[in-house]
CSV table of N, CA and C and ligand atoms in Angstrom, one decimal:
chain,number,residue,atom,x,y,z
G,1,MET,N,107.9,112.9,119.6
G,1,MET,CA,107.4,112.5,118.2
G,1,MET,C,106.8,113.0,117.2
G,2,LYS,N,106.5,112.8,116.5
G,2,LYS,CA,106.6,113.1,114.9
G,2,LYS,C,105.5,112.6,114.2
G,3,ILE,N,104.0,113.6,114.0
G,3,ILE,CA,102.8,112.8,113.8
G,3,ILE,C,102.6,113.7,111.9
G,4,ALA,N,102.0,112.8,111.2
G,4,ALA,CA,101.7,113.0,109.9
G,4,ALA,C,100.3,112.8,110.0
G,5,ILE,N,99.8,114.2,109.9
G,5,ILE,CA,98.0,114.7,109.3
G,5,ILE,C,98.1,114.9,108.0
G,6,GLY,N,96.5,114.4,107.4
G,6,GLY,CA,95.6,114.5,106.5
G,6,GLY,C,94.3,113.9,106.7
G,7,CYS,N,93.7,115.0,105.6
G,7,CYS,CA,91.9,115.0,106.0
G,7,CYS,C,91.7,115.0,103.9
G,8,ASP,N,90.7,115.3,103.8
G,8,ASP,CA,90.3,115.5,102.3
G,8,ASP,C,88.5,116.5,102.8
G,9,HIS,N,88.0,116.2,102.2
G,9,HIS,CA,87.0,118.1,102.0
G,9,HIS,C,86.0,117.2,103.0
G,10,GLY,N,86.1,116.4,103.6
G,10,GLY,CA,85.3,116.0,104.6
G,10,GLY,C,85.6,116.0,106.0
G,11,GLY,N,86.8,115.9,106.2
G,11,GLY,CA,87.3,116.4,107.0
G,11,GLY,C,88.2,117.5,107.4
G,12,ILE,N,87.8,118.5,106.8
G,12,ILE,CA,88.1,120.0,106.7
G,12,ILE,C,88.8,120.5,107.8
G,13,ASN,N,87.6,120.3,108.8
G,13,ASN,CA,86.5,121.2,109.8
G,13,ASN,C,87.5,120.7,111.3
G,14,LEU,N,87.7,119.9,110.9
G,14,LEU,CA,88.0,118.6,112.2
G,14,LEU,C,89.9,119.4,112.4
G,15,LYS,N,90.2,119.0,111.1
G,15,LYS,CA,91.6,119.3,111.0
G,15,LYS,C,92.6,120.7,111.7
G,16,PRO,N,91.6,122.0,112.1
G,16,PRO,CA,91.9,122.4,112.7
G,16,PRO,C,91.9,122.3,114.2
G,17,VAL,N,91.1,121.8,114.6
G,17,VAL,CA,90.9,121.7,116.4
G,17,VAL,C,92.6,120.4,116.2
G,18,LEU,N,92.6,119.9,115.6
G,18,LEU,CA,93.3,118.7,115.4
G,18,LEU,C,94.9,119.5,115.7
G,19,ILE,N,95.1,120.2,114.7
G,19,ILE,CA,96.3,121.3,115.0
G,19,ILE,C,96.6,122.2,116.0
G,20,ASP,N,95.9,122.9,116.8
G,20,ASP,CA,95.4,123.4,117.5
G,20,ASP,C,95.7,122.7,119.4
G,21,PHE,N,95.4,121.4,119.2
G,21,PHE,CA,95.7,120.5,120.0
G,21,PHE,C,97.0,119.6,120.0
G,22,LEU,N,97.3,119.7,118.5
G,22,LEU,CA,99.0,118.9,118.7
G,22,LEU,C,100.0,120.3,118.7
G,23,GLU,N,99.7,122.0,119.0
G,23,GLU,CA,100.4,123.4,118.7
G,23,GLU,C,100.1,122.8,120.1
G,24,LYS,N,99.4,122.6,120.9
G,24,LYS,CA,99.4,123.2,122.2
G,24,LYS,C,99.9,122.0,123.2
G,25,LYS,N,99.7,120.9,122.6
G,25,LYS,CA,101.1,120.0,123.3
G,25,LYS,C,102.5,119.5,122.9
G,26,GLY,N,103.1,121.1,122.6
G,26,GLY,CA,103.8,120.6,121.8
G,26,GLY,C,104.9,119.3,121.0
G,27,ILE,N,103.8,119.0,120.2
G,27,ILE,CA,104.2,118.0,119.1
G,27,ILE,C,104.1,118.3,117.3
G,28,GLU,N,105.2,118.1,117.3
G,28,GLU,CA,105.7,118.0,115.7
G,28,GLU,C,104.8,117.0,114.9
G,29,TYR,N,104.1,118.2,113.7
G,29,TYR,CA,103.5,117.6,113.0
G,29,TYR,C,104.2,118.0,111.3
G,30,LYS,N,103.4,116.8,110.7
G,30,LYS,CA,103.4,117.7,109.2
G,30,LYS,C,101.6,117.4,108.7
G,31,ASP,N,101.2,118.7,108.3
G,31,ASP,CA,100.0,118.7,107.4
G,31,ASP,C,100.1,118.2,106.0
G,32,PHE,N,99.5,117.3,105.6
G,32,PHE,CA,100.0,116.6,104.3
G,32,PHE,C,98.6,117.4,103.3
G,33,GLY,N,98.1,118.1,103.6
G,33,GLY,CA,96.6,117.9,103.4
G,33,GLY,C,95.0,117.5,103.5
G,34,THR,N,94.4,117.8,102.7
G,34,THR,CA,93.7,119.0,102.1
G,34,THR,C,93.5,120.2,102.3
G,35,PHE,N,94.0,121.4,102.2
G,35,PHE,CA,94.3,122.9,102.5
G,35,PHE,C,92.6,123.5,101.4
G,36,ASP,N,91.2,123.8,101.6
G,36,ASP,CA,90.2,123.7,101.3
G,36,ASP,C,89.4,122.8,101.1
G,37,LYS,N,88.1,123.8,101.1
G,37,LYS,CA,86.7,123.1,101.1
G,37,LYS,C,86.5,121.8,99.8
G,38,SER,N,87.3,122.7,98.9
G,38,SER,CA,86.5,122.0,97.2
G,38,SER,C,87.0,120.5,97.3
G,39,SER,N,86.4,119.4,96.6
G,39,SER,CA,86.3,118.2,96.6
G,39,SER,C,87.5,117.7,95.4
G,40,VAL,N,88.0,116.6,97.2
G,40,VAL,CA,89.5,116.0,96.6
G,40,VAL,C,89.2,114.6,96.5
G,41,ASP,N,90.2,113.8,96.5
G,41,ASP,CA,89.7,112.3,96.6
G,41,ASP,C,90.5,112.1,97.8
G,42,TYR,N,90.1,111.3,98.4
G,42,TYR,CA,90.8,111.0,100.4
G,42,TYR,C,91.5,110.2,99.7
G,43,ASN,N,92.1,109.4,98.5
G,43,ASN,CA,93.4,108.5,98.7
G,43,ASN,C,94.4,109.0,98.6
G,44,GLU,N,94.9,110.5,97.9
G,44,GLU,CA,96.1,110.9,97.9
G,44,GLU,C,96.4,111.6,99.1
G,45,PHE,N,95.9,111.5,99.8
G,45,PHE,CA,95.9,112.6,101.3
G,45,PHE,C,96.2,110.8,102.4
G,46,ALA,N,95.2,109.9,102.1
G,46,ALA,CA,95.8,108.9,102.8
G,46,ALA,C,97.6,108.2,102.4
G,47,LEU,N,97.2,107.7,100.9
G,47,LEU,CA,98.8,107.7,100.4
G,47,LEU,C,99.7,108.2,101.6
G,48,ALA,N,99.6,109.4,100.8
G,48,ALA,CA,101.0,110.9,101.4
G,48,ALA,C,100.9,110.6,103.1
G,49,VAL,N,100.2,110.1,104.0
G,49,VAL,CA,100.7,110.2,105.5
G,49,VAL,C,101.3,108.6,105.5
G,50,GLY,N,100.2,107.9,105.0
G,50,GLY,CA,100.9,106.2,105.0
G,50,GLY,C,102.2,106.0,104.9
G,51,THR,N,102.5,106.3,103.6
G,51,THR,CA,104.2,106.1,103.1
G,51,THR,C,105.4,107.0,103.9
G,52,ALA,N,104.3,108.3,104.5
G,52,ALA,CA,105.3,108.8,105.1
G,52,ALA,C,105.5,107.9,106.8
G,53,VAL,N,104.4,107.6,107.4
G,53,VAL,CA,104.5,106.7,108.5
G,53,VAL,C,105.4,105.5,108.2
G,54,ALA,N,105.0,104.6,107.4
G,54,ALA,CA,105.5,103.4,107.0
G,54,ALA,C,107.2,103.9,106.5
G,55,ASN,N,107.1,104.6,106.0
G,55,ASN,CA,108.9,104.8,105.4
G,55,ASN,C,109.8,105.1,107.0
G,56,GLY,N,109.0,105.7,107.9
G,56,GLY,CA,109.3,105.9,108.9
G,56,GLY,C,110.0,107.6,109.6
G,57,GLU,N,109.3,108.4,108.7
G,57,GLU,CA,109.8,109.6,108.2
G,57,GLU,C,108.7,110.5,109.4
G,58,TYR,N,107.4,109.5,109.8
G,58,TYR,CA,106.9,110.4,111.3
G,58,TYR,C,106.6,108.9,112.2
G,59,ASP,N,106.5,109.2,113.0
G,59,ASP,CA,105.8,108.5,114.5
G,59,ASP,C,104.8,107.7,114.1
G,60,LYS,N,103.7,108.3,113.4
G,60,LYS,CA,102.5,108.6,113.5
G,60,LYS,C,101.4,109.2,112.4
G,61,GLY,N,100.4,108.5,112.3
G,61,GLY,CA,99.7,109.8,111.2
G,61,GLY,C,98.3,109.6,111.4
G,62,ILE,N,97.6,110.5,111.4
G,62,ILE,CA,95.8,110.7,111.5
G,62,ILE,C,95.4,111.2,110.2
G,63,LEU,N,94.0,110.5,110.3
G,63,LEU,CA,93.7,111.1,108.5
G,63,LEU,C,91.7,110.8,109.2
G,64,ILE,N,91.6,112.1,108.6
G,64,ILE,CA,89.8,112.9,108.6
G,64,ILE,C,89.5,112.7,107.3
G,65,CYS,N,88.7,111.5,106.9
G,65,CYS,CA,87.3,111.4,106.1
G,65,CYS,C,86.2,112.1,106.4
G,66,GLY,N,85.0,111.7,106.0
G,66,GLY,CA,83.3,112.3,106.1
G,66,GLY,C,83.4,111.0,107.3
G,67,THR,N,84.0,110.0,106.2
G,67,THR,CA,83.5,109.0,107.3
G,67,THR,C,85.1,107.8,108.0
G,68,GLY,N,86.0,108.6,107.7
G,68,GLY,CA,87.1,107.5,108.3
G,68,GLY,C,87.5,106.1,107.5
G,69,ILE,N,86.6,105.9,107.1
G,69,ILE,CA,86.0,104.5,105.8
G,69,ILE,C,87.2,104.5,104.4
G,70,GLY,N,87.0,106.0,104.1
G,70,GLY,CA,88.3,105.6,102.8
G,70,GLY,C,89.4,105.8,102.9
G,71,MET,N,89.7,106.7,104.0
G,71,MET,CA,90.9,106.6,104.3
G,71,MET,C,91.7,105.2,105.0
G,72,SER,N,91.2,104.8,105.9
G,72,SER,CA,91.5,103.6,106.7
G,72,SER,C,91.4,102.7,105.6
G,73,ILE,N,90.7,102.3,104.2
G,73,ILE,CA,91.1,101.5,103.4
G,73,ILE,C,92.6,101.7,103.0
G,74,VAL,N,92.8,102.9,102.5
G,74,VAL,CA,93.5,102.8,101.2
G,74,VAL,C,95.2,103.1,102.7
G,75,ALA,N,95.1,104.1,103.7
G,75,ALA,CA,95.7,103.6,104.5
G,75,ALA,C,96.8,102.4,104.7
G,76,ASN,N,95.1,100.8,105.0
G,76,ASN,CA,96.2,100.0,105.1
G,76,ASN,C,96.8,99.2,104.1
G,77,LYS,N,95.9,99.4,102.6
G,77,LYS,CA,97.1,98.7,101.3
G,77,LYS,C,98.5,99.1,101.1
G,78,ILE,N,98.7,99.9,102.3
G,78,ILE,CA,100.1,100.1,102.2
G,78,ILE,C,101.2,99.7,103.0
G,79,LYS,N,101.9,99.0,102.6
G,79,LYS,CA,103.2,98.2,103.5
G,79,LYS,C,104.0,98.8,104.4
G,80,GLY,N,103.5,98.1,105.4
G,80,GLY,CA,103.8,98.7,107.1
G,80,GLY,C,103.2,99.5,107.9
G,81,VAL,N,101.7,99.8,107.1
G,81,VAL,CA,100.4,100.9,107.8
G,81,VAL,C,99.7,99.6,108.6
G,82,ARG,N,99.6,100.0,109.6
G,82,ARG,CA,98.3,99.5,110.8
G,82,ARG,C,97.8,100.2,111.5
G,83,CYS,N,96.8,100.7,110.2
G,83,CYS,CA,95.1,102.1,110.5
G,83,CYS,C,93.9,100.8,111.4
G,84,GLY,N,94.0,102.5,112.4
G,84,GLY,CA,92.5,101.6,112.9
G,84,GLY,C,92.0,102.6,112.9
G,85,HIS,N,90.5,101.9,112.7
G,85,HIS,CA,89.2,103.6,112.0
G,85,HIS,C,88.8,103.4,114.0
G,86,CYS,N,89.1,104.0,114.3
G,86,CYS,CA,88.3,104.1,115.7
G,86,CYS,C,87.2,105.8,115.9
G,87,HIS,N,86.1,105.2,116.7
G,87,HIS,CA,85.1,106.8,116.5
G,87,HIS,C,84.7,106.4,118.4
G,88,ASP,N,85.6,105.6,119.3
G,88,ASP,CA,85.9,105.6,120.4
G,88,ASP,C,87.3,105.8,121.1
G,89,VAL,N,87.1,106.2,122.5
G,89,VAL,CA,88.5,106.3,123.3
G,89,VAL,C,88.5,104.6,123.4
G,90,PHE,N,87.6,103.9,123.9
G,90,PHE,CA,88.4,102.2,124.0
G,90,PHE,C,88.9,101.7,122.6
G,91,SER,N,88.7,101.9,120.8
G,91,SER,CA,88.8,101.1,120.5
G,91,SER,C,90.3,102.1,119.8
G,92,ALA,N,90.6,103.7,119.9
G,92,ALA,CA,92.2,104.1,119.9
G,92,ALA,C,92.5,103.5,121.1
G,93,LYS,N,92.7,103.1,121.9
G,93,LYS,CA,93.8,102.8,123.1
G,93,LYS,C,93.9,101.4,122.8
G,94,MET,N,92.6,100.6,122.1
G,94,MET,CA,92.7,98.7,122.4
G,94,MET,C,93.9,98.8,121.2
G,95,THR,N,94.0,99.9,120.5
G,95,THR,CA,94.2,99.8,118.8
G,95,THR,C,95.9,99.5,118.8
G,96,ARG,N,95.7,101.0,120.0
G,96,ARG,CA,97.7,101.0,119.7
G,96,ARG,C,97.9,99.6,121.3
G,97,LEU,N,97.5,99.3,122.2
G,97,LEU,CA,97.5,98.3,122.7
G,97,LEU,C,98.0,96.7,122.5
G,98,HIS,N,97.0,96.2,121.7
G,98,HIS,CA,97.0,95.3,121.1
G,98,HIS,C,97.2,95.0,119.3
G,99,ASN,N,97.4,96.0,118.7
G,99,ASN,CA,98.0,95.9,117.1
G,99,ASN,C,98.6,97.0,116.8
G,100,ASP,N,99.4,97.6,117.7
G,100,ASP,CA,100.4,98.9,117.3
G,100,ASP,C,100.1,99.6,116.6
G,101,ALA,N,98.7,100.0,116.1
G,101,ALA,CA,98.2,100.7,114.7
G,101,ALA,C,99.2,102.3,115.1
G,102,ASN,N,99.8,102.3,113.7
G,102,ASN,CA,100.4,103.5,113.4
G,102,ASN,C,99.7,104.3,113.1
G,103,VAL,N,98.1,104.9,112.0
G,103,VAL,CA,98.0,105.4,111.8
G,103,VAL,C,96.4,105.1,112.3
G,104,LEU,N,95.7,106.8,112.3
G,104,LEU,CA,94.3,106.5,113.2
G,104,LEU,C,94.2,107.3,112.0
G,105,ALA,N,92.4,106.3,111.7
G,105,ALA,CA,91.4,107.2,111.1
G,105,ALA,C,90.0,107.1,111.4
G,106,LEU,N,89.8,108.4,111.4
G,106,LEU,CA,88.2,108.9,111.5
G,106,LEU,C,87.2,110.0,110.9
G,107,GLY,N,86.4,109.8,111.2
G,107,GLY,CA,85.2,110.3,110.1
G,107,GLY,C,84.6,112.3,111.2
G,108,GLU,N,84.6,113.1,110.1
G,108,GLU,CA,83.9,114.1,111.1
G,108,GLU,C,82.9,114.1,110.8
G,109,ARG,N,81.9,112.8,109.9
G,109,ARG,CA,80.9,113.0,110.0
G,109,ARG,C,80.1,112.4,111.3
G,110,VAL,N,81.2,111.7,111.4
G,110,VAL,CA,80.9,111.1,112.5
G,110,VAL,C,80.9,111.1,114.3
G,111,VAL,N,81.7,112.1,114.7
G,111,VAL,CA,82.1,112.1,116.0
G,111,VAL,C,82.6,113.9,115.7
G,112,GLY,N,82.0,114.4,116.8
G,112,GLY,CA,82.2,116.5,117.0
G,112,GLY,C,83.8,116.2,117.7
G,113,PRO,N,83.5,117.6,118.0
G,113,PRO,CA,85.3,117.9,118.6
G,113,PRO,C,86.1,116.9,120.3
G,114,GLY,N,84.7,117.6,120.3
G,114,GLY,CA,86.1,116.8,121.5
G,114,GLY,C,85.7,115.4,121.9
G,115,LEU,N,85.0,114.4,121.3
G,115,LEU,CA,85.1,113.0,121.1
G,115,LEU,C,86.2,112.5,120.5
G,116,PHE,N,86.2,113.7,119.0
G,116,PHE,CA,87.5,113.4,118.1
G,116,PHE,C,88.8,113.6,119.3
G,117,LEU,N,88.7,114.7,120.2
G,117,LEU,CA,90.3,114.9,120.5
G,117,LEU,C,90.2,113.3,121.5
G,118,GLU,N,89.2,113.1,122.9
G,118,GLU,CA,89.5,112.5,123.2
G,118,GLU,C,90.2,111.0,122.6
G,119,ILE,N,89.3,110.5,121.7
G,119,ILE,CA,90.1,109.7,120.9
G,119,ILE,C,91.7,109.6,120.2
G,120,VAL,N,92.0,111.6,119.4
G,120,VAL,CA,93.8,111.5,119.4
G,120,VAL,C,94.8,111.4,120.7
G,121,ASP,N,93.8,111.4,121.4
G,121,ASP,CA,94.5,112.2,122.3
G,121,ASP,C,95.0,110.3,123.2
G,122,ALA,N,94.4,109.3,122.9
G,122,ALA,CA,94.2,107.9,123.6
G,122,ALA,C,95.2,106.9,122.7
G,123,PHE,N,95.1,107.6,121.1
G,123,PHE,CA,95.9,106.6,120.1
G,123,PHE,C,97.5,107.8,120.3
G,124,ILE,N,97.6,108.8,120.6
G,124,ILE,CA,99.0,109.3,120.8
G,124,ILE,C,99.6,109.3,122.2
G,125,SER,N,99.1,108.9,123.0
G,125,SER,CA,99.2,108.8,124.2
G,125,SER,C,99.3,107.4,125.1
G,126,THR,N,98.8,106.2,124.0
G,126,THR,CA,98.8,104.6,124.3
G,126,THR,C,99.9,104.3,123.8
G,127,GLU,N,100.8,103.4,124.5
G,127,GLU,CA,102.2,102.5,123.9
G,127,GLU,C,101.4,101.4,123.6
G,128,PHE,N,102.3,100.3,122.7
G,128,PHE,CA,102.0,98.9,122.2
G,128,PHE,C,102.0,98.4,123.4
G,129,SER,N,101.7,97.0,124.1
G,129,SER,CA,101.7,96.7,125.3
G,129,SER,C,102.5,95.6,125.2
G,130,GLY,N,103.1,95.3,123.5
G,130,GLY,CA,104.2,94.3,123.7
G,130,GLY,C,104.0,93.4,124.4
G,131,ASP,N,102.9,92.4,124.6
G,131,ASP,CA,103.2,91.3,125.2
G,131,ASP,C,102.8,90.5,123.9
G,132,GLU,N,103.8,89.3,124.1
G,132,GLU,CA,103.8,88.4,123.4
G,132,GLU,C,102.8,87.8,122.7
G,133,ARG,N,101.9,87.6,123.0
G,133,ARG,CA,100.5,87.3,122.1
G,133,ARG,C,100.2,88.1,120.8
G,134,HIS,N,100.5,89.8,121.6
G,134,HIS,CA,100.3,90.4,120.4
G,134,HIS,C,100.7,91.0,119.6
G,135,ALA,N,102.7,91.0,119.9
G,135,ALA,CA,103.6,90.9,119.8
G,135,ALA,C,103.7,89.6,118.2
G,136,ARG,N,103.5,88.4,118.1
G,136,ARG,CA,103.0,87.3,117.5
G,136,ARG,C,101.8,87.8,116.5
G,137,ARG,N,101.3,88.7,116.8
G,137,ARG,CA,99.7,88.9,116.1
G,137,ARG,C,100.4,89.9,115.1
G,138,VAL,N,100.7,90.6,115.5
G,138,VAL,CA,101.5,92.0,114.8
G,138,VAL,C,102.3,91.5,113.9
G,139,GLU,N,103.6,90.0,113.8
G,139,GLU,CA,104.2,90.1,113.5
G,139,GLU,C,103.5,89.3,112.1
G,140,LYS,N,102.5,88.1,112.8
G,140,LYS,CA,101.6,87.2,111.6
G,140,LYS,C,101.1,88.7,110.5
G,141,ILE,N,101.2,90.0,110.9
G,141,ILE,CA,100.6,90.9,109.5
G,141,ILE,C,101.3,91.1,108.9
G,142,LYS,N,102.9,91.4,109.6
G,142,LYS,CA,104.1,92.3,109.1
G,142,LYS,C,104.1,90.6,107.7
G,143,GLN,N,104.3,89.5,108.1
G,143,GLN,CA,104.8,88.3,107.1
G,143,GLN,C,103.4,88.5,106.2
G,144,LEU,N,102.1,88.1,106.5
G,144,LEU,CA,101.9,88.3,105.5
G,144,LEU,C,101.5,90.0,104.6
G,145,GLU,N,102.3,91.0,105.1
G,145,GLU,CA,102.5,92.4,103.9
G,145,GLU,C,103.9,91.4,103.3
G,146,ASN,N,104.5,90.7,103.9
G,146,ASN,CA,106.2,90.8,102.7
G,146,ASN,C,105.7,89.5,102.1
G,147,LYS,N,104.4,88.8,101.9
G,147,LYS,CA,104.0,87.9,101.0
G,147,LYS,C,103.1,88.1,100.0
G,148,ASN,N,102.2,89.2,100.1
G,148,ASN,CA,101.2,90.2,99.8
G,148,ASN,C,101.7,90.9,98.9
G,149,PHE,N,102.8,91.8,99.6
G,149,PHE,CA,103.2,92.7,99.1
G,149,PHE,C,104.3,92.8,98.0
G,150,LYS,N,104.1,94.1,97.0
G,150,LYS,CA,106.2,93.9,96.4
G,150,LYS,C,107.2,94.2,97.5
X,201,LIG,C1,83.6,112.5,100.7
X,201,LIG,O1,81.8,112.7,100.7
X,201,LIG,C2,83.8,111.0,101.8
X,201,LIG,O2,82.7,110.1,100.3
X,201,LIG,C3,84.8,110.8,102.5
X,201,LIG,O3,85.4,111.8,103.4
X,201,LIG,C4,84.6,110.0,103.1
X,201,LIG,O4,83.5,109.6,104.0
X,201,LIG,C5,85.0,108.0,102.6
X,201,LIG,O5,84.6,107.3,103.5
């Protein structure tokens, strides 16, 4: 599995925690920035990570900002991205099982490092259920994208 990761200044402290976790698990990743605490716009990092996932270069994306909200809003405007904004383990698991989410957005100002890693672990280790009703709903999302995006 290859994972694209990104953050803004609001998520800069949790990103090393994520990198350490991925490295210990032997998971390949690319860090799309930001790389320091200077104030930046979350938009460009959500766009870079979301695009890398949508074009198939990476299997999943993980985005961290202060709340996860800005990142998730931007990511979900990219065709092919289904971004789950999750601050609990149950939601992270369900967004994989039911929504086949390919990007996870979280907020560093919302969760501590322990819960953060449990959420990430649930997201990356849970497969899409593939159940007919969930597959149908994901397919409807794709149809809506095809209708609304160029
Ligand atoms: C930055 O201050 C903050 O607005 C950003 O990290 C994020 O929380 C936006 O949704």
